[in-house]
Amino acid sequence: MPQSRRARPPSGQGGLGSVVHLLAAPVDLRLDLSAVDIFLLVTYFVFVIGIGFALKRAVKSSSDFFLSGRSLPAWITGLAFISANLGAVEILGQSASAAEYGASVVHYFWIGAIPAMVFLGIVMMPFYYGSKVRSVPEYLRLRYDRKAHLINAITFVVASLLIAGVNLFALATVIDALLGIPLWWAIVLSAAFVLSYILLGGLSSAIYNEVLQFFVILAGLIPLVVIAVKEVGGLGALFDTLGAQQGPTFNSAWTGTGPGGANLFGDFFGIIVGLGFCLSFGYWTTNFAEVQRAMAAKSTNAARMTPIIGAYPKLFIPLITILPGMCALLLIPGLGSANGVDYNNAIPALMDQYLPAGALGVAVTGLVAAFMAGMAANVSSFNAVFTHDLWEEYVRPGRSDRYYLVVGRLATVVGVLVGIGTAGIAANFENISNYFQVLFTFFNVPLFVTFIVGMFWKRASPSSGFWGILVGTFAAVATYVLYKFAGVLDFRSDLHESFWGGIVGFVFGAVTIVVVSMFGQGKPEEELRGLVHGMELRDMDEGPQPFYRRPVPMGMGALALSAALYVIMAGL
Amino acid sequence: MSDHDTDRARLLTLAKLFDLRTFIGSLFCIFGVAVTIAGITASDEAIARASDLNVSLYSGLAMIVTGIGFICWMLAQPPILPAEDTTMERPDEHH
C-alpha cells in the first residue's frame, strides 16, 4: 500500500475523519485570471464586509452575538448547518479521497451523515433547544457536573483553534498556488476578513456568509462537473472505465466489504455501526460548531428542522465533490503520482484545464469563500464556548451582559491571532498537526455516548459523564495505538481502524457510565427538567404544521432518499 | 401618529434591504451579468476547451434567474418586523 494511502483518510466530515493533508507544493497550478474573474472575487469580498456592517446594528446583546438572538428561519440555519461543514478543506479533501479510494467515499454522506442529522433533528434537538442552553458543553454541566463540562469545553476550545489554524494555512496555500499571493500575506489577509465580519455581526454574520457561500460554491462547481462528466463520456462510461481500470471496489460502495474483502473502507459492520452510528452521531450531534447553527433558529420546530433541511442538499453534495474527483482521475494525466498533480488539487486542476473567464472567477470565489466560511464556523463557535463556558463559568461569573459581549469580541480577536500562530505551526510541523487532529476525533464518540445515555436514562449520576468521556476516549486511543504503533491489531486501513475505534469508544463509554452510576446518586428530578427524555420543554404556541415543516416525515424522506441514491449508484 | 407610521415603513425598507435573500439575490444578479458578458465575448478557443460548451454564458444566465428568484421571494414574503413595542432603536433591557 502506498504511503499516501495510509497518511490520509477521506475527509468526509470536517472535524471527523478530515485529517487535512496539507497541500504539497503543486505542479504549476497558477490560474490565469482575467479582469472579470478578479471583479467577481472583489465583489464577493465587498458583500461579505457589507453583510457584517448591515448586521452590526442588530447586535445589541451577547445573545445576538453568540446565538443570533435565536431569531433565524429554518432554511437559513439549515443551509448554514451543512455549509459550516462544506469548507474548502472538505471540498478538496473529499474530491481527493474520491480520486484515491473511489465511490466508497459516498459512505461519508449517505450513511455517515444523513442518519445522524435526522436523529439530531428528531430526537436530540428538543433537549438542546428546549433547555435553552447556550452551548453543547452547557448541556453537560446541567445534566452531569462541572467535570464533564470542563473536559468538553476545554477540548472543544483547543480543537477549534487548532482546526481554524489548519484551515487558515490550507486556505493560504491554495491562494498562494492558484492566485500567486505570497503565503503569509494570504494568511494575514484572510484572517483579517474573517475577523472583521465576525466582530461586526457575530454569529449572524458567520451564518449569512455560510449561506451566501453555499450558493456561490454551487454556481462555481456545477458547471465544472457538467463539463467533466461530458468529457469522460457520461456517468455510465465513467463508472465502466474506472471499474475496468481500478477494480470493482473502486466504482461500487459495497463491493469488498464482506469478511476478507479488499474494500479499504473495511467491513460492512464497521461501516454501518462504526461510521454510520458511532462516529457520525458523535460528530454531527455533539459538535457545537454544527449545533450552534440550530440553536440560532427562531423556534423549537425551526431548530429541529435545521439539520433535516440541511440533510437534503447534503445528499447531493457528492455530485460536486466526489464526482469531479473521480472524473479527474481520468482527465488529469498523472493525478496522484509522484511527479504529477497531488490528489488534493484535483478540482483546481480541472478548473485550470476547462473553465473559461467568468465561470473560472465564480469557482475561485466559491473556493476562497468556502475556506473562510470553514474558519469562521470554528471561530464563531470558539468564542461562544470560551465566553460562556470558560470565562463566565469559571473566571468572572455574574457580570453584566455587556461585559460578556466585550469578552466575546476580545475572544474573537485572540482566537484569530492564535489561529494565525497555529497556521505557522501547521506550516512547519505537518505531522504534529495531523496527529492532533486525529486526537480530537477520539473525544467525539465517548461524548456522544454521554449525551445519549444522559438524555434517556434518568439514573445516570452526575459524575458518570466525566468518567464515560475519559474511559471511552482512552479506549479509542488505545485501539489506535495498538494498531498504528504496536502492530497488535490489524485493519485494512486507517479508515477501517477509525470505524472500529469508534465502536470501542462507544462500548467502553457506555459501560463506564452505567457502572459509575450504579455506585452513585442520580440527580434530583427537578434538576433534570428539560434535559431528559419524558421531561422535554417545548414551545406551547406552535400550532399544527404542514408536512414539509414537520421533522418526522421530512426526516424519513431524507433517509429514504439516501437509500435510493445507493440503489441508483449501484445501477451505474 | 403619521411619524410613527413612516418610522415603521422606514424600518421595513431597511429590513428588506438587509434581508439575506436581498444579499444573495443582488450578488447573483451582479455575478450573472458579469459572467454572461464574459460568455458572450468568449473566444471560440475558450469554448472549445470547455468541452464545446459556452459555460460562462449558460451559468451567467442561470445565475441571473436565480438572483431574480431570490429577490422575488423576498418581495413576496417580506421580512416580519418585530412587534410594535420592540423597535430597533430600543435599548436592550430584557437580558
Tab-separated table of C-alpha atoms in Angstrom, chain B residues 42-83:
chain	number	residue	atom	x	y	z
B	42	ALA	CA	-15.795	34.286	-25.144
B	43	SER	CA	-13.364	33.222	-27.847
B	44	ASP	CA	-14.016	30.092	-29.923
B	45	GLU	CA	-10.875	28.614	-28.455
B	46	ALA	CA	-12.110	29.059	-24.857
B	47	ILE	CA	-15.429	27.411	-25.774
B	48	ALA	CA	-13.677	24.506	-27.477
B	49	ARG	CA	-11.527	23.974	-24.379
B	50	ALA	CA	-14.649	23.740	-22.188
B	51	SER	CA	-15.958	20.676	-24.000
B	52	ASP	CA	-17.663	22.831	-26.662
B	53	LEU	CA	-19.966	24.422	-24.105
B	54	ASN	CA	-20.254	28.153	-23.611
B	55	VAL	CA	-20.354	27.601	-19.832
B	56	SER	CA	-19.936	31.229	-18.891
B	57	LEU	CA	-22.989	32.190	-20.943
B	58	TYR	CA	-25.220	29.443	-19.565
B	59	SER	CA	-24.114	29.715	-15.944
B	60	GLY	CA	-24.326	33.507	-16.148
B	61	LEU	CA	-27.919	33.355	-17.340
B	62	ALA	CA	-28.770	30.743	-14.701
B	63	MET	CA	-27.283	32.996	-12.019
B	64	ILE	CA	-29.360	35.969	-13.188
B	65	VAL	CA	-32.520	33.845	-12.987
B	66	THR	CA	-31.544	32.578	-9.521
B	67	GLY	CA	-30.813	36.113	-8.342
B	68	ILE	CA	-34.158	37.434	-9.578
B	69	GLY	CA	-35.825	34.444	-7.931
B	70	PHE	CA	-34.366	35.323	-4.525
B	71	ILE	CA	-35.456	38.955	-4.834
B	72	CYS	CA	-38.987	37.939	-5.856
B	73	TRP	CA	-39.139	35.570	-2.883
B	74	MET	CA	-38.104	38.384	-0.561
B	75	LEU	CA	-40.746	40.723	-2.035
B	76	ALA	CA	-43.475	38.061	-1.943
B	77	GLN	CA	-42.730	37.152	1.679
B	78	PRO	CA	-41.174	40.289	3.150
B	79	PRO	CA	-39.359	40.054	6.481
B	80	ILE	CA	-41.616	40.439	9.509
B	81	LEU	CA	-40.807	43.365	11.761
B	82	PRO	CA	-40.602	42.749	15.486
B	83	ALA	CA	-43.815	43.570	17.376
